Protein backbone atom coordinates (compact mmCIF):
# COMPACT_ATOMS: atom_id res chain seq x y z
CA UNK A 1 0.00 0.00 0.00
CA UNK A 2 1.00 3.68 -0.02
CA UNK A 3 3.59 4.78 2.54
CA UNK A 4 2.32 6.36 5.74
CA UNK A 5 2.95 10.12 5.67
CA UNK A 6 5.42 11.37 8.26
CA UNK A 7 4.12 13.22 11.33
CA UNK A 8 3.41 16.91 10.84
CA UNK A 9 6.71 18.00 12.41
CA UNK A 10 8.82 15.44 10.53
CA UNK A 11 9.67 17.85 7.71
CA UNK A 12 11.76 20.02 10.05
CA UNK A 13 15.44 20.30 9.23
CA UNK A 14 17.65 17.75 10.91
CA UNK A 15 21.30 18.13 11.90
CA UNK A 16 23.47 18.25 8.81
CA UNK A 17 20.65 19.36 6.51
CA UNK A 18 20.75 22.66 4.62
CA UNK A 19 19.43 25.51 6.78
CA UNK A 20 16.29 27.40 5.88
CA UNK A 21 17.14 30.42 3.74
CA UNK A 22 16.82 33.96 5.03
CA UNK A 23 15.66 36.77 2.81
CA UNK A 24 18.39 39.25 1.89
CA UNK A 25 18.51 41.89 4.62
CA UNK A 26 16.29 39.82 6.93
CA UNK A 27 17.24 39.23 10.54
CA UNK A 28 18.83 35.84 11.21
CA UNK A 29 16.20 33.14 11.46
CA UNK A 30 13.49 35.28 9.87
CA UNK A 31 13.35 33.11 6.75
CA UNK A 32 12.29 34.27 3.33
CA UNK A 33 8.96 35.51 4.70
CA UNK A 34 10.68 38.67 5.90
CA UNK A 35 10.00 40.54 2.67
CA UNK A 36 8.41 43.95 2.95
CA UNK A 37 4.63 44.23 3.02
CA UNK A 38 4.58 46.18 -0.24
CA UNK A 39 5.81 43.05 -2.04
CA UNK A 40 7.61 44.90 -4.81
CA UNK A 41 8.83 42.94 -7.82
CA UNK A 42 12.38 43.67 -6.72
CA UNK A 43 11.69 42.08 -3.33
CA UNK A 44 10.09 38.95 -4.84
CA UNK A 45 13.02 38.18 -7.12
CA UNK A 46 15.52 37.52 -4.30
CA UNK A 47 12.95 35.50 -2.35
CA UNK A 48 12.32 33.10 -5.22
CA UNK A 49 15.99 32.87 -6.14
CA UNK A 50 16.86 32.07 -2.50
CA UNK A 51 14.14 29.40 -2.46
CA UNK A 52 15.36 28.05 -5.83
CA UNK A 53 18.90 27.68 -4.50
CA UNK A 54 17.68 26.09 -1.26
CA UNK A 55 15.52 23.55 -3.12
CA UNK A 56 18.35 22.78 -5.54
CA UNK A 57 20.64 22.07 -2.57
CA UNK A 58 18.26 19.30 -1.50
CA UNK A 59 17.82 17.69 -4.91
CA UNK A 60 21.23 18.12 -6.52
CA UNK A 61 22.20 14.96 -8.38
CA UNK A 62 18.59 13.78 -8.73
CA UNK A 63 16.34 13.92 -11.80
CA UNK A 64 14.30 16.72 -10.18
CA UNK A 65 14.55 19.91 -12.29
CA UNK A 66 14.27 23.24 -10.45
CA UNK A 67 14.46 26.30 -12.70
CA UNK A 68 13.85 30.01 -12.69
CA UNK A 69 14.31 32.30 -15.67
CA UNK A 70 15.32 35.79 -14.66
CA UNK A 71 12.87 37.13 -12.12
CA UNK A 72 10.09 34.83 -13.31
CA UNK A 73 8.31 32.03 -11.51
CA UNK A 74 10.09 29.07 -9.97
CA UNK A 75 9.32 25.77 -11.70
CA UNK A 76 9.78 22.28 -10.30
CA UNK A 77 9.53 19.17 -12.48
CA UNK A 78 9.60 15.60 -11.15
CA UNK A 79 9.71 12.69 -13.64
CA UNK A 80 6.60 10.51 -13.71
CA UNK A 81 8.61 7.36 -12.85
CA UNK A 82 9.52 8.92 -9.47
CA UNK A 83 6.08 10.41 -8.85
CA UNK A 84 3.40 7.76 -9.38
CA UNK A 85 3.14 4.03 -10.08
CA UNK A 86 1.39 3.05 -13.35
CA UNK A 87 -2.40 3.42 -13.17
CA UNK A 88 -2.13 4.83 -9.61
CA UNK A 89 -2.64 8.28 -8.12
CA UNK A 90 -0.83 7.74 -4.77
CA UNK A 91 2.21 10.00 -4.30
CA UNK A 92 5.45 7.95 -4.33
CA UNK A 93 8.16 8.61 -1.68
CA UNK A 94 10.49 10.46 -4.10
CA UNK A 95 7.76 12.95 -5.05
CA UNK A 96 6.75 13.18 -1.37
CA UNK A 97 10.31 14.29 -0.50
CA UNK A 98 10.11 17.09 -3.08
CA UNK A 99 6.64 18.13 -1.90
CA UNK A 100 7.78 18.19 1.76
CA UNK A 101 10.52 20.72 0.92
CA UNK A 102 8.25 22.70 -1.39
CA UNK A 103 5.66 22.90 1.40
CA UNK A 104 8.34 24.27 3.77
CA UNK A 105 9.23 26.87 1.17
CA UNK A 106 5.61 27.85 0.55
CA UNK A 107 4.88 28.14 4.29
CA UNK A 108 7.74 30.59 4.89
CA UNK A 109 7.17 32.81 1.85
CA UNK A 110 4.23 34.58 0.29
CA UNK A 111 4.50 32.22 -2.68
CA UNK A 112 1.49 30.69 -4.38
CA UNK A 113 1.45 27.56 -6.51
CA UNK A 114 -0.94 28.35 -9.38
CA UNK A 115 0.20 25.34 -11.44
CA UNK A 116 -0.19 21.80 -10.04
CA UNK A 117 -0.15 19.47 -13.04
CA UNK A 118 0.51 15.76 -13.31
CA UNK A 119 0.81 13.56 -16.39
CA UNK A 120 -1.16 10.48 -17.34
CA UNK A 121 0.70 7.21 -17.94
CA UNK A 122 2.86 7.02 -21.06
CA UNK A 123 4.10 4.20 -23.23
CA UNK A 124 2.77 1.76 -25.82
CA UNK A 125 0.55 -0.09 -23.35
CA UNK A 126 -0.86 2.96 -21.61
CA UNK A 127 -3.53 5.06 -23.26
CA UNK A 128 -3.45 8.71 -22.21
CA UNK A 129 -5.92 9.11 -19.36
CA UNK A 130 -6.68 12.75 -18.54
CA UNK A 131 -8.87 11.73 -15.58
CA UNK A 132 -5.92 9.89 -14.01
CA UNK A 133 -3.69 12.91 -14.62
CA UNK A 134 -6.12 15.19 -12.75
CA UNK A 135 -6.48 12.62 -9.93
CA UNK A 136 -2.69 12.63 -9.57
CA UNK A 137 -2.56 16.43 -9.50
CA UNK A 138 -5.33 16.38 -6.87
CA UNK A 139 -3.19 13.97 -4.82
CA UNK A 140 -0.28 16.44 -5.05
CA UNK A 141 -2.59 19.26 -3.89
CA UNK A 142 -3.94 17.13 -1.00
CA UNK A 143 -0.38 16.25 0.04
CA UNK A 144 0.58 19.94 0.21
CA UNK A 145 -2.61 20.79 2.14
CA UNK A 146 -1.75 18.05 4.65
CA UNK A 147 1.66 19.73 5.09
CA UNK A 148 0.11 23.05 6.12
CA UNK A 149 0.00 24.93 2.82
CA UNK A 150 -3.19 27.04 2.79
CA UNK A 151 -5.77 26.05 0.16
CA UNK A 152 -6.01 29.63 -1.13
CA UNK A 153 -2.35 29.46 -2.18
CA UNK A 154 -2.78 26.36 -4.34
CA UNK A 155 -4.14 26.25 -7.87
CA UNK A 156 -6.61 23.76 -9.25
CA UNK A 157 -5.30 20.29 -10.18
CA UNK A 158 -4.61 19.94 -13.91
CA UNK A 159 -3.40 17.40 -16.46
CA UNK A 160 0.17 17.96 -17.63
CA UNK A 161 1.54 17.34 -21.07
CA UNK A 162 4.81 15.44 -21.17
CA UNK A 163 6.07 13.02 -18.56
CA UNK A 164 6.74 15.15 -15.47
CA UNK A 165 4.79 16.48 -12.53
CA UNK A 166 4.90 20.25 -13.06
CA UNK A 167 4.71 22.81 -10.27
CA UNK A 168 5.08 26.58 -10.62
CA UNK A 169 5.63 28.93 -7.67
CA UNK A 170 5.13 32.68 -7.86
CA UNK A 171 5.18 35.41 -5.25
CA UNK A 172 1.64 36.47 -4.35
CA UNK A 173 1.34 40.17 -5.24
CA UNK A 174 -1.34 40.74 -2.57
mmCIF file of C-alpha atoms in Angstrom:
data_model
loop_
_atom_site.group_PDB
_atom_site.id
_atom_site.type_symbol
_atom_site.label_atom_id
_atom_site.label_comp_id
_atom_site.label_asym_id
_atom_site.label_seq_id
_atom_site.Cartn_x
_atom_site.Cartn_y
_atom_site.Cartn_z
ATOM 1 C CA UNK A 1 0.000 0.000 0.000
ATOM 2 C CA UNK A 2 0.999 3.682 -0.018
ATOM 3 C CA UNK A 3 3.586 4.781 2.544
ATOM 4 C CA UNK A 4 2.318 6.358 5.740
ATOM 5 C CA UNK A 5 2.945 10.116 5.668
ATOM 6 C CA UNK A 6 5.423 11.372 8.257
ATOM 7 C CA UNK A 7 4.120 13.217 11.328
ATOM 8 C CA UNK A 8 3.409 16.914 10.841
ATOM 9 C CA UNK A 9 6.705 17.998 12.406
ATOM 10 C CA UNK A 10 8.816 15.439 10.534
ATOM 11 C CA UNK A 11 9.666 17.849 7.711
ATOM 12 C CA UNK A 12 11.758 20.024 10.047
ATOM 13 C CA UNK A 13 15.440 20.299 9.229
ATOM 14 C CA UNK A 14 17.653 17.754 10.906
ATOM 15 C CA UNK A 15 21.298 18.132 11.902
ATOM 16 C CA UNK A 16 23.468 18.249 8.807
ATOM 17 C CA UNK A 17 20.647 19.362 6.513
ATOM 18 C CA UNK A 18 20.752 22.665 4.621
ATOM 19 C CA UNK A 19 19.428 25.515 6.778
ATOM 20 C CA UNK A 20 16.289 27.402 5.882
ATOM 21 C CA UNK A 21 17.139 30.415 3.740
ATOM 22 C CA UNK A 22 16.824 33.955 5.035
ATOM 23 C CA UNK A 23 15.665 36.771 2.808
ATOM 24 C CA UNK A 24 18.387 39.254 1.889
ATOM 25 C CA UNK A 25 18.509 41.887 4.617
ATOM 26 C CA UNK A 26 16.292 39.823 6.927
ATOM 27 C CA UNK A 27 17.240 39.227 10.544
ATOM 28 C CA UNK A 28 18.832 35.840 11.209
ATOM 29 C CA UNK A 29 16.201 33.143 11.463
ATOM 30 C CA UNK A 30 13.490 35.282 9.873
ATOM 31 C CA UNK A 31 13.351 33.113 6.753
ATOM 32 C CA UNK A 32 12.291 34.272 3.329
ATOM 33 C CA UNK A 33 8.959 35.511 4.698
ATOM 34 C CA UNK A 34 10.677 38.672 5.897
ATOM 35 C CA UNK A 35 10.000 40.535 2.668
ATOM 36 C CA UNK A 36 8.412 43.953 2.950
ATOM 37 C CA UNK A 37 4.631 44.227 3.019
ATOM 38 C CA UNK A 38 4.578 46.177 -0.241
ATOM 39 C CA UNK A 39 5.812 43.055 -2.038
ATOM 40 C CA UNK A 40 7.609 44.900 -4.809
ATOM 41 C CA UNK A 41 8.828 42.944 -7.819
ATOM 42 C CA UNK A 42 12.382 43.674 -6.718
ATOM 43 C CA UNK A 43 11.694 42.077 -3.332
ATOM 44 C CA UNK A 44 10.090 38.954 -4.845
ATOM 45 C CA UNK A 45 13.017 38.184 -7.119
ATOM 46 C CA UNK A 46 15.516 37.519 -4.301
ATOM 47 C CA UNK A 47 12.947 35.498 -2.352
ATOM 48 C CA UNK A 48 12.318 33.095 -5.218
ATOM 49 C CA UNK A 49 15.988 32.872 -6.137
ATOM 50 C CA UNK A 50 16.859 32.065 -2.505
ATOM 51 C CA UNK A 51 14.137 29.397 -2.462
ATOM 52 C CA UNK A 52 15.356 28.052 -5.835
ATOM 53 C CA UNK A 53 18.902 27.678 -4.501
ATOM 54 C CA UNK A 54 17.677 26.091 -1.259
ATOM 55 C CA UNK A 55 15.519 23.546 -3.118
ATOM 56 C CA UNK A 56 18.355 22.780 -5.537
ATOM 57 C CA UNK A 57 20.640 22.073 -2.566
ATOM 58 C CA UNK A 58 18.261 19.298 -1.499
ATOM 59 C CA UNK A 59 17.817 17.689 -4.913
ATOM 60 C CA UNK A 60 21.234 18.123 -6.518
ATOM 61 C CA UNK A 61 22.205 14.957 -8.381
ATOM 62 C CA UNK A 62 18.592 13.781 -8.726
ATOM 63 C CA UNK A 63 16.338 13.925 -11.799
ATOM 64 C CA UNK A 64 14.297 16.723 -10.185
ATOM 65 C CA UNK A 65 14.547 19.908 -12.293
ATOM 66 C CA UNK A 66 14.273 23.242 -10.454
ATOM 67 C CA UNK A 67 14.457 26.304 -12.696
ATOM 68 C CA UNK A 68 13.846 30.010 -12.687
ATOM 69 C CA UNK A 69 14.313 32.302 -15.675
ATOM 70 C CA UNK A 70 15.324 35.787 -14.665
ATOM 71 C CA UNK A 71 12.873 37.128 -12.120
ATOM 72 C CA UNK A 72 10.095 34.829 -13.311
ATOM 73 C CA UNK A 73 8.306 32.030 -11.513
ATOM 74 C CA UNK A 74 10.087 29.069 -9.972
ATOM 75 C CA UNK A 75 9.324 25.774 -11.699
ATOM 76 C CA UNK A 76 9.783 22.276 -10.302
ATOM 77 C CA UNK A 77 9.527 19.171 -12.482
ATOM 78 C CA UNK A 78 9.604 15.603 -11.154
ATOM 79 C CA UNK A 79 9.707 12.694 -13.638
ATOM 80 C CA UNK A 80 6.604 10.510 -13.706
ATOM 81 C CA UNK A 81 8.607 7.364 -12.849
ATOM 82 C CA UNK A 82 9.521 8.919 -9.471
ATOM 83 C CA UNK A 83 6.079 10.414 -8.853
ATOM 84 C CA UNK A 84 3.401 7.756 -9.375
ATOM 85 C CA UNK A 85 3.136 4.033 -10.079
ATOM 86 C CA UNK A 86 1.389 3.055 -13.346
ATOM 87 C CA UNK A 87 -2.400 3.419 -13.173
ATOM 88 C CA UNK A 88 -2.129 4.831 -9.607
ATOM 89 C CA UNK A 89 -2.641 8.285 -8.116
ATOM 90 C CA UNK A 90 -0.835 7.741 -4.773
ATOM 91 C CA UNK A 91 2.214 9.999 -4.303
ATOM 92 C CA UNK A 92 5.454 7.952 -4.325
ATOM 93 C CA UNK A 93 8.164 8.613 -1.683
ATOM 94 C CA UNK A 94 10.489 10.459 -4.097
ATOM 95 C CA UNK A 95 7.759 12.950 -5.046
ATOM 96 C CA UNK A 96 6.750 13.182 -1.373
ATOM 97 C CA UNK A 97 10.307 14.294 -0.497
ATOM 98 C CA UNK A 98 10.108 17.087 -3.080
ATOM 99 C CA UNK A 99 6.636 18.130 -1.896
ATOM 100 C CA UNK A 100 7.784 18.189 1.756
ATOM 101 C CA UNK A 101 10.519 20.715 0.917
ATOM 102 C CA UNK A 102 8.247 22.699 -1.389
ATOM 103 C CA UNK A 103 5.659 22.897 1.401
ATOM 104 C CA UNK A 104 8.338 24.266 3.766
ATOM 105 C CA UNK A 105 9.229 26.872 1.169
ATOM 106 C CA UNK A 106 5.606 27.852 0.555
ATOM 107 C CA UNK A 107 4.878 28.145 4.286
ATOM 108 C CA UNK A 108 7.741 30.585 4.890
ATOM 109 C CA UNK A 109 7.172 32.806 1.852
ATOM 110 C CA UNK A 110 4.234 34.578 0.292
ATOM 111 C CA UNK A 111 4.498 32.225 -2.684
ATOM 112 C CA UNK A 112 1.494 30.691 -4.377
ATOM 113 C CA UNK A 113 1.451 27.561 -6.507
ATOM 114 C CA UNK A 114 -0.943 28.349 -9.379
ATOM 115 C CA UNK A 115 0.200 25.344 -11.443
ATOM 116 C CA UNK A 116 -0.186 21.801 -10.042
ATOM 117 C CA UNK A 117 -0.155 19.474 -13.039
ATOM 118 C CA UNK A 118 0.508 15.757 -13.308
ATOM 119 C CA UNK A 119 0.808 13.559 -16.387
ATOM 120 C CA UNK A 120 -1.159 10.475 -17.345
ATOM 121 C CA UNK A 121 0.702 7.214 -17.938
ATOM 122 C CA UNK A 122 2.860 7.024 -21.059
ATOM 123 C CA UNK A 123 4.101 4.201 -23.227
ATOM 124 C CA UNK A 124 2.773 1.760 -25.824
ATOM 125 C CA UNK A 125 0.548 -0.092 -23.348
ATOM 126 C CA UNK A 126 -0.863 2.956 -21.605
ATOM 127 C CA UNK A 127 -3.527 5.063 -23.261
ATOM 128 C CA UNK A 128 -3.452 8.710 -22.210
ATOM 129 C CA UNK A 129 -5.919 9.107 -19.360
ATOM 130 C CA UNK A 130 -6.684 12.753 -18.538
ATOM 131 C CA UNK A 131 -8.869 11.731 -15.581
ATOM 132 C CA UNK A 132 -5.921 9.888 -14.010
ATOM 133 C CA UNK A 133 -3.690 12.906 -14.615
ATOM 134 C CA UNK A 134 -6.124 15.190 -12.755
ATOM 135 C CA UNK A 135 -6.479 12.617 -9.928
ATOM 136 C CA UNK A 136 -2.691 12.630 -9.573
ATOM 137 C CA UNK A 137 -2.557 16.430 -9.503
ATOM 138 C CA UNK A 138 -5.328 16.380 -6.873
ATOM 139 C CA UNK A 139 -3.188 13.969 -4.817
ATOM 140 C CA UNK A 140 -0.282 16.438 -5.050
ATOM 141 C CA UNK A 141 -2.591 19.259 -3.885
ATOM 142 C CA UNK A 142 -3.943 17.133 -1.002
ATOM 143 C CA UNK A 143 -0.381 16.246 0.038
ATOM 144 C CA UNK A 144 0.582 19.935 0.209
ATOM 145 C CA UNK A 145 -2.605 20.792 2.140
ATOM 146 C CA UNK A 146 -1.753 18.053 4.654
ATOM 147 C CA UNK A 147 1.662 19.728 5.090
ATOM 148 C CA UNK A 148 0.111 23.048 6.116
ATOM 149 C CA UNK A 149 -0.002 24.934 2.819
ATOM 150 C CA UNK A 150 -3.194 27.041 2.787
ATOM 151 C CA UNK A 151 -5.770 26.049 0.158
ATOM 152 C CA UNK A 152 -6.012 29.632 -1.129
ATOM 153 C CA UNK A 153 -2.345 29.460 -2.178
ATOM 154 C CA UNK A 154 -2.779 26.358 -4.343
ATOM 155 C CA UNK A 155 -4.141 26.248 -7.873
ATOM 156 C CA UNK A 156 -6.611 23.759 -9.254
ATOM 157 C CA UNK A 157 -5.302 20.294 -10.179
ATOM 158 C CA UNK A 158 -4.614 19.939 -13.906
ATOM 159 C CA UNK A 159 -3.402 17.398 -16.458
ATOM 160 C CA UNK A 160 0.175 17.963 -17.626
ATOM 161 C CA UNK A 161 1.543 17.340 -21.067
ATOM 162 C CA UNK A 162 4.806 15.442 -21.173
ATOM 163 C CA UNK A 163 6.068 13.019 -18.564
ATOM 164 C CA UNK A 164 6.741 15.146 -15.470
ATOM 165 C CA UNK A 165 4.791 16.483 -12.527
ATOM 166 C CA UNK A 166 4.896 20.248 -13.060
ATOM 167 C CA UNK A 167 4.705 22.810 -10.273
ATOM 168 C CA UNK A 168 5.078 26.581 -10.616
ATOM 169 C CA UNK A 169 5.629 28.927 -7.668
ATOM 170 C CA UNK A 170 5.125 32.682 -7.861
ATOM 171 C CA UNK A 171 5.182 35.406 -5.245
ATOM 172 C CA UNK A 172 1.643 36.470 -4.347
ATOM 173 C CA UNK A 173 1.344 40.171 -5.241
ATOM 174 C CA UNK A 174 -1.340 40.741 -2.567
#
